[in-house]
């Protein structure tokens, strides 16, 4: 049976930092991606979001300067940029995790911006409904899309609510769940 871990928490609670520490601790067992803020070097203000894969690919997929019909707040989302990076790494993750039970699929995050992609939604469902696969993913506190609600209610999923009081030891605890 694969282990499904869902990490949630308010924005700024440290979800991405926790994921990066989990990836570090899992080493080559982790396959997937995380998203991180892009900040203006001068003003230090957030200007967008970048996807980063465990095999080193990076791309900005949401930005205040992107023109897009897909908006989250003041950020335009380029679904194609996201898919160009996210879809191949998740397909690779599924393939590897089906061959090697020690592999852990990493998805940070299953949020509004990412869920604009139907291909991503389909892969997320495929991963979560496959009993053989291990996955650690971050989700928003609220059900921003029906996919988030679906996976939140999956029987057997382990839920972790991250906050300042527990974020320092959660990565170690999560890694132990996959041993």
Tab-separated table of N, CA and C in Angstrom:
chain	number	residue	atom	x	y	z
A	1	UNK	N	0.839	-1.204	0.000
A	1	UNK	CA	0.000	0.000	0.000
A	1	UNK	C	0.871	1.250	0.000
A	2	UNK	N	0.601	2.162	-0.915
A	2	UNK	CA	1.338	3.422	-0.940
A	2	UNK	C	0.875	4.350	0.174
A	3	UNK	N	1.776	5.187	0.635
A	3	UNK	CA	1.458	6.166	1.675
A	3	UNK	C	1.155	7.504	1.023
A	4	UNK	N	0.038	8.121	1.410
A	4	UNK	CA	-0.363	9.428	0.873
A	4	UNK	C	-0.330	10.446	2.014
A	5	UNK	N	0.544	11.445	1.901
A	5	UNK	CA	0.670	12.470	2.938
A	5	UNK	C	0.255	13.819	2.353
A	6	UNK	N	-0.690	14.473	3.019
A	6	UNK	CA	-1.159	15.791	2.601
A	6	UNK	C	-0.766	16.815	3.655
A	7	UNK	N	0.011	17.800	3.235
A	7	UNK	CA	0.426	18.863	4.151
A	7	UNK	C	-0.357	20.121	3.796
A	8	UNK	N	-0.985	20.696	4.806
A	8	UNK	CA	-1.725	21.924	4.592
A	8	UNK	C	-1.297	22.947	5.636
A	9	UNK	N	-1.727	24.166	5.453
A	9	UNK	CA	-1.377	25.235	6.388
A	9	UNK	C	-1.629	26.569	5.710
A	10	UNK	N	-1.751	27.589	6.523
A	10	UNK	CA	-1.989	28.927	5.986
A	10	UNK	C	-0.805	29.364	5.121
A	11	UNK	N	-1.032	30.315	4.177
A	11	UNK	CA	0.099	30.836	3.407
A	11	UNK	C	1.173	31.369	4.362
A	12	UNK	N	2.427	31.046	4.069
A	12	UNK	CA	3.526	31.511	4.910
A	12	UNK	C	3.821	30.607	6.096
A	13	UNK	N	3.105	29.462	6.192
A	13	UNK	CA	3.329	28.562	7.332
A	13	UNK	C	4.586	27.715	7.166
A	14	UNK	N	5.139	27.683	5.952
A	14	UNK	CA	6.376	26.936	5.724
A	14	UNK	C	6.207	25.640	4.955
A	15	UNK	N	5.115	25.529	4.170
A	15	UNK	CA	4.861	24.289	3.428
A	15	UNK	C	5.982	23.979	2.429
A	16	UNK	N	6.362	24.977	1.630
A	16	UNK	CA	7.399	24.746	0.622
A	16	UNK	C	8.739	24.457	1.285
A	17	UNK	N	9.053	25.167	2.350
A	17	UNK	CA	10.301	24.915	3.079
A	17	UNK	C	10.305	23.475	3.600
A	18	UNK	N	9.177	23.021	4.141
A	18	UNK	CA	9.066	21.643	4.635
A	18	UNK	C	9.280	20.650	3.492
A	19	UNK	N	8.658	20.912	2.346
A	19	UNK	CA	8.800	20.025	1.181
A	19	UNK	C	10.265	19.950	0.742
A	20	UNK	N	10.936	21.110	0.680
A	20	UNK	CA	12.334	21.110	0.260
A	20	UNK	C	13.196	20.298	1.232
A	21	UNK	N	12.903	20.379	2.526
A	21	UNK	CA	13.653	19.597	3.523
A	21	UNK	C	13.338	18.102	3.386
A	22	UNK	N	12.088	17.783	3.072
A	22	UNK	CA	11.705	16.379	2.859
A	22	UNK	C	12.451	15.824	1.642
A	23	UNK	N	12.490	16.600	0.555
A	23	UNK	CA	13.199	16.190	-0.665
A	23	UNK	C	14.682	15.961	-0.356
A	24	UNK	N	15.270	16.879	0.390
A	24	UNK	CA	16.676	16.770	0.783
A	24	UNK	C	16.924	15.465	1.550
A	25	UNK	N	16.049	15.166	2.505
A	25	UNK	CA	16.202	13.971	3.350
A	25	UNK	C	15.946	12.678	2.565
A	26	UNK	N	15.017	12.711	1.617
A	26	UNK	CA	14.717	11.514	0.820
A	26	UNK	C	15.786	11.271	-0.251
A	27	UNK	N	16.479	12.334	-0.646
A	27	UNK	CA	17.506	12.192	-1.677
A	27	UNK	C	16.906	11.738	-2.987
A	28	UNK	N	17.550	10.746	-3.643
A	28	UNK	CA	17.085	10.327	-4.974
A	28	UNK	C	15.802	9.503	-4.929
A	29	UNK	N	15.245	9.287	-3.735
A	29	UNK	CA	13.935	8.626	-3.637
A	29	UNK	C	12.805	9.585	-4.014
A	30	UNK	N	13.061	10.898	-3.918
A	30	UNK	CA	12.033	11.914	-4.199
A	30	UNK	C	12.032	12.279	-5.683
A	31	UNK	N	10.840	12.275	-6.291
A	31	UNK	CA	10.687	12.682	-7.687
A	31	UNK	C	9.453	13.568	-7.782
A	32	UNK	N	9.646	14.793	-8.277
A	32	UNK	CA	8.516	15.695	-8.400
A	32	UNK	C	8.949	17.138	-8.449
A	33	UNK	N	8.142	18.013	-7.829
A	33	UNK	CA	8.447	19.443	-7.923
A	33	UNK	C	7.926	20.198	-6.711
A	34	UNK	N	8.455	21.412	-6.574
A	34	UNK	CA	7.906	22.366	-5.621
A	34	UNK	C	7.781	23.704	-6.331
A	35	UNK	N	7.001	24.600	-5.747
A	35	UNK	CA	6.881	25.944	-6.307
A	35	UNK	C	7.435	26.920	-5.277
A	36	UNK	N	8.117	27.937	-5.783
A	36	UNK	CA	8.662	28.935	-4.862
A	36	UNK	C	8.376	30.332	-5.363
A	37	UNK	N	8.396	31.261	-4.434
A	37	UNK	CA	8.141	32.662	-4.765
A	37	UNK	C	9.311	33.228	-5.555
A	38	UNK	N	8.976	34.152	-6.464
A	38	UNK	CA	10.000	34.928	-7.163
A	38	UNK	C	9.874	36.341	-6.614
A	39	UNK	N	10.993	36.902	-6.181
A	39	UNK	CA	10.965	38.249	-5.595
A	39	UNK	C	11.838	39.194	-6.395
A	40	UNK	N	11.421	40.456	-6.421
A	40	UNK	CA	12.204	41.500	-7.073
A	40	UNK	C	13.474	41.706	-6.237
A	41	UNK	N	14.657	41.616	-6.880
A	41	UNK	CA	15.899	41.742	-6.111
A	41	UNK	C	16.034	43.092	-5.381
A	42	UNK	N	15.468	44.151	-5.966
A	42	UNK	CA	15.589	45.481	-5.341
A	42	UNK	C	14.560	45.691	-4.232
A	43	UNK	N	13.279	45.497	-4.572
A	43	UNK	CA	12.209	45.825	-3.610
A	43	UNK	C	11.909	44.667	-2.652
A	44	UNK	N	12.359	43.465	-3.003
A	44	UNK	CA	12.072	42.239	-2.226
A	44	UNK	C	10.583	41.872	-2.246
A	45	UNK	N	9.802	42.556	-3.085
A	45	UNK	CA	8.374	42.246	-3.196
A	45	UNK	C	8.192	41.023	-4.098
A	46	UNK	N	7.184	40.201	-3.770
A	46	UNK	CA	6.898	39.016	-4.579
A	46	UNK	C	6.347	39.445	-5.929
A	47	UNK	N	6.919	38.882	-6.996
A	47	UNK	CA	6.477	39.214	-8.352
A	47	UNK	C	5.868	38.011	-9.077
A	48	UNK	N	6.055	36.812	-8.506
A	48	UNK	CA	5.520	35.638	-9.187
A	48	UNK	C	5.902	34.344	-8.500
A	49	UNK	N	5.733	33.245	-9.263
A	49	UNK	CA	6.031	31.906	-8.743
A	49	UNK	C	6.758	31.096	-9.807
A	50	UNK	N	7.666	30.270	-9.322
A	50	UNK	CA	8.477	29.424	-10.197
A	50	UNK	C	8.277	27.977	-9.775
A	51	UNK	N	8.282	27.079	-10.762
A	51	UNK	CA	8.253	25.642	-10.487
A	51	UNK	C	9.695	25.137	-10.570
A	52	UNK	N	10.073	24.272	-9.634
A	52	UNK	CA	11.419	23.703	-9.592
A	52	UNK	C	11.270	22.188	-9.437
A	53	UNK	N	11.927	21.421	-10.320
A	53	UNK	CA	11.802	19.960	-10.249
A	53	UNK	C	12.982	19.354	-9.488
A	54	UNK	N	12.778	18.132	-9.037
A	54	UNK	CA	13.830	17.417	-8.317
A	54	UNK	C	15.026	17.119	-9.226
A	55	UNK	N	14.825	17.188	-10.552
A	55	UNK	CA	15.976	16.991	-11.445
A	55	UNK	C	16.528	18.317	-11.982
A	56	UNK	N	16.179	19.411	-11.310
A	56	UNK	CA	16.853	20.688	-11.575
A	56	UNK	C	16.261	21.613	-12.624
A	57	UNK	N	15.092	21.298	-13.160
A	57	UNK	CA	14.480	22.214	-14.134
A	57	UNK	C	13.704	23.296	-13.379
A	58	UNK	N	13.698	24.521	-13.950
A	58	UNK	CA	13.009	25.649	-13.304
A	58	UNK	C	12.320	26.499	-14.362
A	59	UNK	N	11.189	27.070	-13.987
A	59	UNK	CA	10.519	27.998	-14.899
A	59	UNK	C	9.500	28.835	-14.137
A	60	UNK	N	9.492	30.127	-14.414
A	60	UNK	CA	8.461	30.995	-13.845
A	60	UNK	C	7.161	30.700	-14.603
A	61	UNK	N	6.087	30.438	-13.863
A	61	UNK	CA	4.808	30.124	-14.525
A	61	UNK	C	3.691	31.081	-14.123
A	62	UNK	N	3.943	31.913	-13.119
A	62	UNK	CA	2.949	32.906	-12.710
A	62	UNK	C	3.687	34.193	-12.371
A	63	UNK	N	3.172	35.308	-12.912
A	63	UNK	CA	3.866	36.570	-12.697
A	63	UNK	C	2.891	37.736	-12.798
A	64	UNK	N	3.236	38.799	-12.089
A	64	UNK	CA	2.423	40.012	-12.180
A	64	UNK	C	2.522	40.633	-13.562
A	65	UNK	N	3.580	40.272	-14.312
A	65	UNK	CA	3.740	40.876	-15.645
A	65	UNK	C	3.193	39.990	-16.769
A	66	UNK	N	2.735	38.773	-16.459
A	66	UNK	CA	2.153	37.915	-17.493
A	66	UNK	C	0.737	38.389	-17.802
A	67	UNK	N	0.410	38.441	-19.085
A	67	UNK	CA	-0.960	38.711	-19.501
A	67	UNK	C	-1.632	37.357	-19.684
A	68	UNK	N	-2.674	37.120	-18.949
A	68	UNK	CA	-3.341	35.822	-19.010
A	68	UNK	C	-4.787	35.961	-18.562
A	69	UNK	N	-5.647	35.117	-19.161
A	69	UNK	CA	-7.036	35.073	-18.701
A	69	UNK	C	-7.121	34.284	-17.395
A	70	UNK	N	-6.081	33.501	-17.116
A	70	UNK	CA	-6.022	32.703	-15.883
A	70	UNK	C	-5.329	33.543	-14.822
A	71	UNK	N	-6.114	34.084	-13.903
A	71	UNK	CA	-5.571	34.961	-12.867
A	71	UNK	C	-5.808	34.391	-11.478
A	72	UNK	N	-4.816	34.548	-10.622
A	72	UNK	CA	-4.974	34.279	-9.194
A	72	UNK	C	-4.469	35.536	-8.512
A	73	UNK	N	-5.401	36.304	-7.961
A	73	UNK	CA	-5.032	37.619	-7.431
A	73	UNK	C	-4.486	38.464	-8.568
A	74	UNK	N	-3.302	39.036	-8.380
A	74	UNK	CA	-2.708	39.883	-9.424
A	74	UNK	C	-1.713	39.117	-10.294
A	75	UNK	N	-1.688	37.793	-10.161
A	75	UNK	CA	-0.735	36.983	-10.915
A	75	UNK	C	-1.386	36.347	-12.136
A	76	UNK	N	-0.792	36.590	-13.297
A	76	UNK	CA	-1.214	35.896	-14.506
A	76	UNK	C	-0.525	34.540	-14.521
A	77	UNK	N	-1.281	33.483	-14.842
A	77	UNK	CA	-0.718	32.132	-14.844
A	77	UNK	C	-0.564	31.654	-16.282
A	78	UNK	N	0.664	31.234	-16.640
A	78	UNK	CA	0.905	30.653	-17.950
A	78	UNK	C	0.859	29.137	-17.783
A	79	UNK	N	-0.285	28.557	-18.121
A	79	UNK	CA	-0.520	27.126	-17.924
A	79	UNK	C	0.486	26.300	-18.730
A	80	UNK	N	0.811	26.759	-19.938
A	80	UNK	CA	1.758	26.021	-20.787
A	80	UNK	C	3.145	25.942	-20.133
A	81	UNK	N	3.617	27.056	-19.573
A	81	UNK	CA	4.921	27.065	-18.891
A	81	UNK	C	4.918	26.069	-17.742
A	82	UNK	N	3.808	26.044	-16.982
A	82	UNK	CA	3.685	25.114	-15.861
A	82	UNK	C	3.706	23.670	-16.380
A	83	UNK	N	2.882	23.398	-17.397
A	83	UNK	CA	2.788	22.032	-17.931
A	83	UNK	C	4.103	21.549	-18.528
A	84	UNK	N	4.834	22.444	-19.185
A	84	UNK	CA	6.114	22.065	-19.814
A	84	UNK	C	7.076	21.444	-18.808
A	85	UNK	N	6.978	21.861	-17.551
A	85	UNK	CA	7.884	21.360	-16.508
A	85	UNK	C	7.197	20.301	-15.641
A	86	UNK	N	5.961	20.575	-15.215
A	86	UNK	CA	5.274	19.696	-14.254
A	86	UNK	C	4.876	18.345	-14.846
A	87	UNK	N	4.357	18.340	-16.064
A	87	UNK	CA	3.815	17.090	-16.629
A	87	UNK	C	4.917	16.041	-16.848
A	88	UNK	N	6.049	16.402	-17.501
A	88	UNK	CA	7.097	15.381	-17.680
A	88	UNK	C	7.646	14.823	-16.357
A	89	UNK	N	7.838	15.668	-15.348
A	89	UNK	CA	8.399	15.163	-14.081
A	89	UNK	C	7.385	14.264	-13.370
A	90	UNK	N	6.101	14.593	-13.447
A	90	UNK	CA	5.101	13.728	-12.798
A	90	UNK	C	4.942	12.403	-13.546
A	91	UNK	N	5.020	12.441	-14.880
A	91	UNK	CA	4.949	11.193	-15.650
A	91	UNK	C	6.144	10.305	-15.311
A	92	UNK	N	7.328	10.931	-15.210
A	92	UNK	CA	8.543	10.204	-14.827
A	92	UNK	C	8.386	9.638	-13.407
A	93	UNK	N	7.826	10.451	-12.508
A	93	UNK	CA	7.641	10.033	-11.112
A	93	UNK	C	6.735	8.808	-11.018
A	94	UNK	N	5.640	8.817	-11.768
A	94	UNK	CA	4.706	7.690	-11.757
A	94	UNK	C	5.411	6.422	-12.236
A	95	UNK	N	6.126	6.554	-13.356
A	95	UNK	CA	6.827	5.406	-13.936
A	95	UNK	C	7.842	4.836	-12.940
A	96	UNK	N	8.651	5.726	-12.354
A	96	UNK	CA	9.689	5.287	-11.411
A	96	UNK	C	9.081	4.688	-10.143
A	97	UNK	N	8.008	5.320	-9.639
A	97	UNK	CA	7.397	4.859	-8.389
A	97	UNK	C	6.672	3.515	-8.563
A	98	UNK	N	6.226	3.223	-9.776
A	98	UNK	CA	5.593	1.926	-10.023
A	98	UNK	C	6.640	0.821	-10.084
A	99	UNK	N	7.859	1.178	-10.507
A	99	UNK	CA	8.954	0.209	-10.583
A	99	UNK	C	9.631	0.010	-9.230
A	100	UNK	N	9.796	1.120	-8.494
A	100	UNK	CA	10.545	1.109	-7.234
A	100	UNK	C	9.669	1.654	-6.116
A	101	UNK	N	9.221	0.772	-5.241
A	101	UNK	CA	8.275	1.130	-4.179
A	101	UNK	C	8.832	2.153	-3.176
A	102	UNK	N	10.170	2.356	-3.176
A	102	UNK	CA	10.763	3.307	-2.231
A	102	UNK	C	10.672	4.756	-2.726
A	103	UNK	N	10.326	4.930	-3.989
A	103	UNK	CA	10.210	6.287	-4.556
A	103	UNK	C	9.014	7.012	-3.952
A	104	UNK	N	9.172	8.335	-3.801
A	104	UNK	CA	8.102	9.170	-3.254
A	104	UNK	C	7.837	10.315	-4.233
A	105	UNK	N	6.605	10.432	-4.681
A	105	UNK	CA	6.220	11.517	-5.593
A	105	UNK	C	5.966	12.769	-4.755
A	106	UNK	N	6.559	13.886	-5.195
A	106	UNK	CA	6.464	15.148	-4.466
A	106	UNK	C	5.698	16.157	-5.310
A	107	UNK	N	4.622	16.735	-4.731
A	107	UNK	CA	3.825	17.736	-5.448
A	107	UNK	C	3.560	18.926	-4.525
A	108	UNK	N	4.241	20.030	-4.793
A	108	UNK	CA	4.025	21.276	-4.030
A	108	UNK	C	3.738	22.376	-5.056
A	109	UNK	N	2.557	22.760	-5.316
A	109	UNK	CA	1.396	22.425	-4.524
A	109	UNK	C	0.237	22.125	-5.435
A	110	UNK	N	-0.818	21.559	-4.864
A	110	UNK	CA	-2.039	21.314	-5.618
A	110	UNK	C	-2.956	22.486	-5.272
A	111	UNK	N	-2.678	23.621	-5.906
A	111	UNK	CA	-3.378	24.865	-5.603
A	111	UNK	C	-4.061	25.450	-6.822
A	112	UNK	N	-4.651	26.624	-6.635
A	112	UNK	CA	-5.423	27.288	-7.700
A	112	UNK	C	-4.653	27.432	-9.003
A	113	UNK	N	-3.414	27.933	-8.906
A	113	UNK	CA	-2.631	28.199	-10.118
A	113	UNK	C	-2.363	26.917	-10.896
A	114	UNK	N	-1.946	25.880	-10.165
A	114	UNK	CA	-1.592	24.614	-10.793
A	114	UNK	C	-2.812	23.910	-11.363
A	115	UNK	N	-3.947	24.057	-10.693
A	115	UNK	CA	-5.168	23.345	-11.093
A	115	UNK	C	-5.844	23.927	-12.333
A	116	UNK	N	-5.315	25.031	-12.864
A	116	UNK	CA	-5.806	25.513	-14.165
A	116	UNK	C	-5.494	24.477	-15.247
A	117	UNK	N	-4.493	23.625	-15.002
A	117	UNK	CA	-4.077	22.631	-15.987
A	117	UNK	C	-4.881	21.345	-15.847
A	118	UNK	N	-5.602	20.983	-16.913
A	118	UNK	CA	-6.361	19.733	-16.896
A	118	UNK	C	-5.417	18.542	-16.853
A	119	UNK	N	-4.298	18.616	-17.582
A	119	UNK	CA	-3.329	17.513	-17.575
A	119	UNK	C	-2.814	17.265	-16.157
A	120	UNK	N	-2.570	18.359	-15.432
A	120	UNK	CA	-2.100	18.249	-14.047
A	120	UNK	C	-3.183	17.619	-13.173
A	121	UNK	N	-4.425	18.090	-13.305
A	121	UNK	CA	-5.542	17.528	-12.530
A	121	UNK	C	-5.649	16.019	-12.761
A	122	UNK	N	-5.544	15.615	-14.034
A	122	UNK	CA	-5.649	14.190	-14.380
A	122	UNK	C	-4.518	13.384	-13.747
A	123	UNK	N	-3.295	13.914	-13.782
A	123	UNK	CA	-2.153	13.198	-13.195
A	123	UNK	C	-2.272	13.121	-11.674
A	124	UNK	N	-2.736	14.189	-11.055
A	124	UNK	CA	-2.924	14.188	-9.598
A	124	UNK	C	-3.909	13.083	-9.216
A	125	UNK	N	-5.012	13.005	-9.936
A	125	UNK	CA	-6.005	11.950	-9.650
A	125	UNK	C	-5.380	10.566	-9.848
A	126	UNK	N	-4.645	10.402	-10.940
A	126	UNK	CA	-4.005	9.118	-11.238
A	126	UNK	C	-3.079	8.711	-10.083
A	127	UNK	N	-2.289	9.656	-9.592
A	127	UNK	CA	-1.342	9.392	-8.501
A	127	UNK	C	-2.076	9.042	-7.209
A	128	UNK	N	-3.091	9.826	-6.863
A	128	UNK	CA	-3.773	9.616	-5.590
A	128	UNK	C	-4.669	8.382	-5.575
A	129	UNK	N	-5.155	7.966	-6.751
A	129	UNK	CA	-6.034	6.796	-6.774
A	129	UNK	C	-5.269	5.498	-7.039
A	130	UNK	N	-3.950	5.574	-7.201
A	130	UNK	CA	-3.124	4.384	-7.406
A	130	UNK	C	-2.575	3.948	-6.045
A	131	UNK	N	-3.069	2.825	-5.541
A	131	UNK	CA	-2.695	2.342	-4.206
A	131	UNK	C	-1.210	2.033	-4.066
A	132	UNK	N	-0.518	1.824	-5.184
A	132	UNK	CA	0.898	1.450	-5.100
A	132	UNK	C	1.815	2.640	-4.856
A	133	UNK	N	1.332	3.854	-5.140
A	133	UNK	CA	2.225	5.006	-5.150
A	133	UNK	C	2.303	5.732	-3.811
A	134	UNK	N	3.535	6.136	-3.467
A	134	UNK	CA	3.785	7.003	-2.315
A	134	UNK	C	3.773	8.442	-2.796
A	135	UNK	N	3.140	9.322	-2.041
A	135	UNK	CA	3.123	10.732	-2.435
A	135	UNK	C	3.094	11.628	-1.203
A	136	UNK	N	3.818	12.740	-1.290
A	136	UNK	CA	3.684	13.814	-0.312
A	136	UNK	C	3.333	15.061	-1.125
A	137	UNK	N	2.242	15.711	-0.725
A	137	UNK	CA	1.763	16.871	-1.482
A	137	UNK	C	1.297	17.955	-0.525
A	138	UNK	N	1.347	19.192	-0.988
A	138	UNK	CA	0.771	20.285	-0.199
A	138	UNK	C	-0.523	20.720	-0.878
A	139	UNK	N	-1.490	21.044	-0.020
A	139	UNK	CA	-2.783	21.532	-0.504
A	139	UNK	C	-3.174	22.768	0.297
A	140	UNK	N	-3.990	23.638	-0.299
A	140	UNK	CA	-4.456	24.810	0.447
A	140	UNK	C	-5.382	24.397	1.590
A	141	UNK	N	-5.547	25.279	2.563
A	141	UNK	CA	-6.436	25.021	3.694
A	141	UNK	C	-7.875	24.857	3.203
A	142	UNK	N	-8.262	25.676	2.219
A	142	UNK	CA	-9.627	25.611	1.692
A	142	UNK	C	-9.670	24.787	0.398
A	143	UNK	N	-10.828	24.209	0.121
A	143	UNK	CA	-11.002	23.443	-1.115
A	143	UNK	C	-11.190	24.424	-2.276
A	144	UNK	N	-10.084	24.842	-2.869
A	144	UNK	CA	-10.127	25.834	-3.954
A	144	UNK	C	-10.594	25.217	-5.275
A	145	UNK	N	-10.702	23.896	-5.312
A	145	UNK	CA	-11.110	23.179	-6.522
A	145	UNK	C	-11.625	21.819	-6.061
A	146	UNK	N	-12.498	21.212	-6.855
A	146	UNK	CA	-13.056	19.922	-6.422
A	146	UNK	C	-11.983	18.842	-6.274
A	147	UNK	N	-10.884	18.935	-7.022
A	147	UNK	CA	-9.788	17.959	-6.901
A	147	UNK	C	-9.198	18.005	-5.483
A	148	UNK	N	-9.054	19.213	-4.929
A	148	UNK	CA	-8.510	19.358	-3.571
A	148	UNK	C	-9.438	18.677	-2.564
A	149	UNK	N	-10.728	18.907	-2.705
A	149	UNK	CA	-11.705	18.271	-1.823
A	149	UNK	C	-11.675	16.750	-1.933
A	150	UNK	N	-11.568	16.259	-3.176
A	150	UNK	CA	-11.524	14.808	-3.423
A	150	UNK	C	-10.353	14.157	-2.693
A	151	UNK	N	-9.153	14.718	-2.903
A	151	UNK	CA	-7.982	14.058	-2.304
A	151	UNK	C	-7.933	14.277	-0.791
A	152	UNK	N	-8.487	15.397	-0.340
A	152	UNK	CA	-8.528	15.643	1.108
A	152	UNK	C	-9.357	14.547	1.807
A	153	UNK	N	-10.398	14.075	1.128
A	153	UNK	CA	-11.293	13.090	1.742
A	153	UNK	C	-10.920	11.636	1.433
A	154	UNK	N	-9.792	11.420	0.796
A	154	UNK	CA	-9.388	10.053	0.462
A	154	UNK	C	-9.166	9.228	1.733
A	155	UNK	N	-9.763	8.056	1.808
A	155	UNK	CA	-9.542	7.198	2.980
A	155	UNK	C	-8.064	6.819	3.070
A	156	UNK	N	-7.519	6.889	4.276
A	156	UNK	CA	-6.130	6.481	4.474
A	156	UNK	C	-5.091	7.569	4.288
A	157	UNK	N	-5.501	8.715	3.743
A	157	UNK	CA	-4.530	9.803	3.569
A	157	UNK	C	-4.151	10.364	4.949
A	158	UNK	N	-2.875	10.689	5.108
A	158	UNK	CA	-2.382	11.239	6.366
A	158	UNK	C	-2.367	12.753	6.230
A	159	UNK	N	-3.074	13.442	7.126
A	159	UNK	CA	-3.181	14.900	7.071
A	159	UNK	C	-2.278	15.544	8.109
A	160	UNK	N	-1.510	16.527	7.659
A	160	UNK	CA	-0.650	17.280	8.577
A	160	UNK	C	-0.944	18.758	8.389
A	161	UNK	N	-1.311	19.415	9.476
A	161	UNK	CA	-1.538	20.863	9.423
A	161	UNK	C	-0.271	21.527	9.936
A	162	UNK	N	0.399	22.239	9.042
A	162	UNK	CA	1.683	22.856	9.373
A	162	UNK	C	1.471	24.238	9.967
A	163	UNK	N	2.211	24.538	11.017
A	163	UNK	CA	2.226	25.895	11.569
A	163	UNK	C	3.589	26.137	12.219
A	164	UNK	N	3.766	27.306	12.792
A	164	UNK	CA	5.070	27.655	13.360
A	164	UNK	C	5.517	26.703	14.471
A	165	UNK	N	4.556	26.117	15.183
A	165	UNK	CA	4.907	25.256	16.320
A	165	UNK	C	5.452	23.889	15.902
A	166	UNK	N	5.083	23.414	14.704
A	166	UNK	CA	5.495	22.054	14.325
A	166	UNK	C	6.354	21.977	13.067
A	167	UNK	N	6.536	23.098	12.390
A	167	UNK	CA	7.172	23.023	11.061
A	167	UNK	C	8.628	22.576	11.089
A	168	UNK	N	9.305	22.720	12.216
A	168	UNK	CA	10.709	22.318	12.265
A	168	UNK	C	10.901	20.806	12.355
A	169	UNK	N	9.957	20.090	12.980
A	169	UNK	CA	10.135	18.641	13.103
A	169	UNK	C	9.283	17.817	12.134
A	170	UNK	N	8.349	18.449	11.453
A	170	UNK	CA	7.478	17.720	10.511
A	170	UNK	C	8.273	17.028	9.386
A	171	UNK	N	9.268	17.679	8.757
A	171	UNK	CA	9.979	16.968	7.680
A	171	UNK	C	10.538	15.608	8.113
A	172	UNK	N	11.139	15.521	9.296
A	172	UNK	CA	11.658	14.233	9.778
A	172	UNK	C	10.547	13.213	9.959
A	173	UNK	N	9.433	13.663	10.517
A	173	UNK	CA	8.300	12.751	10.751
A	173	UNK	C	7.726	12.245	9.434
A	174	UNK	N	7.647	13.124	8.438
A	174	UNK	CA	7.113	12.717	7.135
A	174	UNK	C	8.028	11.675	6.487
A	175	UNK	N	9.327	11.911	6.512
A	175	UNK	CA	10.282	10.978	5.921
A	175	UNK	C	10.147	9.600	6.578
A	176	UNK	N	9.948	9.568	7.889
A	176	UNK	CA	9.796	8.278	8.602
A	176	UNK	C	8.548	7.517	8.140
A	177	UNK	N	7.520	8.231	7.708
A	177	UNK	CA	6.305	7.570	7.217
A	177	UNK	C	6.574	6.736	5.957
A	178	UNK	N	7.639	7.059	5.234
A	178	UNK	CA	7.955	6.337	3.998
A	178	UNK	C	9.011	5.254	4.190
A	179	UNK	N	9.453	5.037	5.430
A	179	UNK	CA	10.466	3.996	5.670
A	179	UNK	C	9.840	2.633	5.901
